[in-house]
Amino acid sequence: MAKEEKPFPLVVNEARGEVPLWVADVPLVLAAETGRLAAVSSRLQCKSLNDLFVRLSDVEASATFAGIEILTVKGEWLEAIKKIKLKHFGACRTAFLAVLAHHFDGEEPGNEEAAAGAA
């Protein structure tokens, strides 16, 4: 019998680059806003954006904890930190890669025309 997934209880604005993440039974919404990325980079003493990307994607413990705390825009990040186990690091890696990809890839295709038309 397949395990039934529970619905995600928080609103996730994917157009803004938000990504859902479950850490144990704690739902979080992450976003890679520029200021948040700078804060994670400073906390981890990264030398470059590539260094930041590698540390978040390699599920390094200190980077994972910093990413959860600083990139969380909705949810109880401290509760997630209290409940995190090694088995949750894979989901954290996936979420970090998703928010970073959105941030570095830019806007969704087609938004350039809408922006040009509004200008």
C-alpha positions as semicolon CSV with decimal commas, in nm:
position;residue;x (nm);y (nm);z (nm)
1;M;0,000;0,000;0,000
2;A;0,145;0,336;-0,103
3;K;0,197;0,596;0,164
4;E;-0,049;0,881;0,114
5;E;0,111;1,226;0,108
6;K;-0,046;1,485;0,328
7;P;-0,136;1,815;0,161
8;F;0,110;2,099;0,203
9;P;-0,058;2,347;0,442
10;L;0,126;2,667;0,346
11;V;0,071;2,882;0,037
12;V;0,366;2,856;-0,203
13;N;0,414;3,130;-0,464
14;E;0,608;2,938;-0,728
15;A;0,615;3,240;-0,962
16;R;0,820;3,418;-0,694
17;G;1,053;3,119;-0,669
18;E;0,916;2,982;-0,345
19;V;0,963;2,610;-0,282
20;P;0,788;2,385;-0,029
21;L;0,993;2,173;0,210
22;W;0,891;1,923;0,476
23;V;1,141;1,870;0,758
24;A;0,988;1,586;0,960
25;D;0,631;1,710;1,014
26;V;0,722;2,080;0,984
27;P;0,622;2,254;0,660
28;L;0,847;2,536;0,537
29;V;0,847;2,764;0,234
30;L;1,191;2,868;0,112
31;A;1,286;3,153;-0,121
32;A;1,630;3,260;-0,246
33;E;1,587;3,635;-0,222
34;T;1,910;3,827;-0,277
35;G;1,934;3,956;0,080
36;R;1,872;3,607;0,217
37;L;2,140;3,461;-0,011
38;A;2,384;3,728;0,109
39;A;2,303;3,643;0,471
40;V;2,363;3,270;0,412
41;S;2,686;3,351;0,228
42;S;2,806;3,571;0,514
43;R;2,712;3,314;0,778
44;L;2,905;3,044;0,591
45;Q;3,191;3,278;0,493
46;C;3,157;3,185;0,125
47;K;3,409;3,330;-0,116
48;S;3,179;3,327;-0,421
49;L;2,830;3,241;-0,545
50;N;2,972;2,912;-0,666
51;D;3,099;2,838;-0,313
52;L;2,753;2,915;-0,173
53;F;2,586;2,693;-0,433
54;V;2,824;2,403;-0,364
55;R;2,784;2,425;0,013
56;L;2,404;2,430;-0,004
57;S;2,384;2,155;-0,264
58;D;2,633;1,927;-0,087
59;V;2,406;1,912;0,222
60;E;2,684;2,024;0,452
61;A;2,531;2,033;0,801
62;S;2,611;2,398;0,882
63;A;2,499;2,510;0,535
64;T;2,175;2,312;0,566
65;F;2,096;2,467;0,904
66;A;2,178;2,818;0,777
67;G;1,974;2,762;0,462
68;I;1,670;2,647;0,659
69;E;1,692;2,938;0,899
70;I;1,763;3,217;0,654
71;L;1,583;3,107;0,337
72;T;1,255;3,023;0,518
73;V;0,987;3,280;0,434
74;K;0,693;3,085;0,583
75;G;0,682;2,824;0,856
76;E;0,859;2,753;1,182
77;W;1,225;2,713;1,087
78;L;1,337;2,670;1,449
79;E;1,094;2,380;1,497
80;A;1,234;2,225;1,177
81;I;1,591;2,260;1,308
82;K;1,490;2,087;1,630
83;K;1,339;1,793;1,439
84;I;1,583;1,754;1,151
85;K;1,754;1,418;1,102
86;L;2,005;1,303;0,842
87;K;1,723;1,144;0,640
88;H;1,579;1,496;0,579
89;F;1,898;1,632;0,420
90;G;1,808;1,497;0,075
91;A;1,480;1,692;0,072
92;C;1,669;2,002;0,190
93;R;1,919;1,963;-0,095
94;T;1,636;1,932;-0,347
95;A;1,464;2,244;-0,210
96;F;1,788;2,445;-0,203
97;L;1,865;2,351;-0,564
98;A;1,512;2,449;-0,669
99;V;1,524;2,793;-0,508
100;L;1,873;2,860;-0,638
101;A;1,780;2,749;-0,990
102;H;1,484;2,983;-0,993
103;H;1,694;3,272;-0,866
104;F;1,978;3,219;-1,112
105;D;1,756;3,132;-1,409
106;G;1,559;3,455;-1,383
107;E;1,198;3,506;-1,478
108;E;0,971;3,253;-1,639
109;P;0,971;3,261;-2,022
110;G;0,730;3,514;-2,159
111;N;0,759;3,763;-1,875
112;E;1,003;3,973;-2,077
113;E;0,723;4,071;-2,316
114;A;0,489;4,157;-2,027
115;A;0,758;4,369;-1,863
116;A;0,835;4,546;-2,191
117;G;0,468;4,617;-2,247
118;A;0,428;4,765;-1,900
119;A;0,726;4,996;-1,942
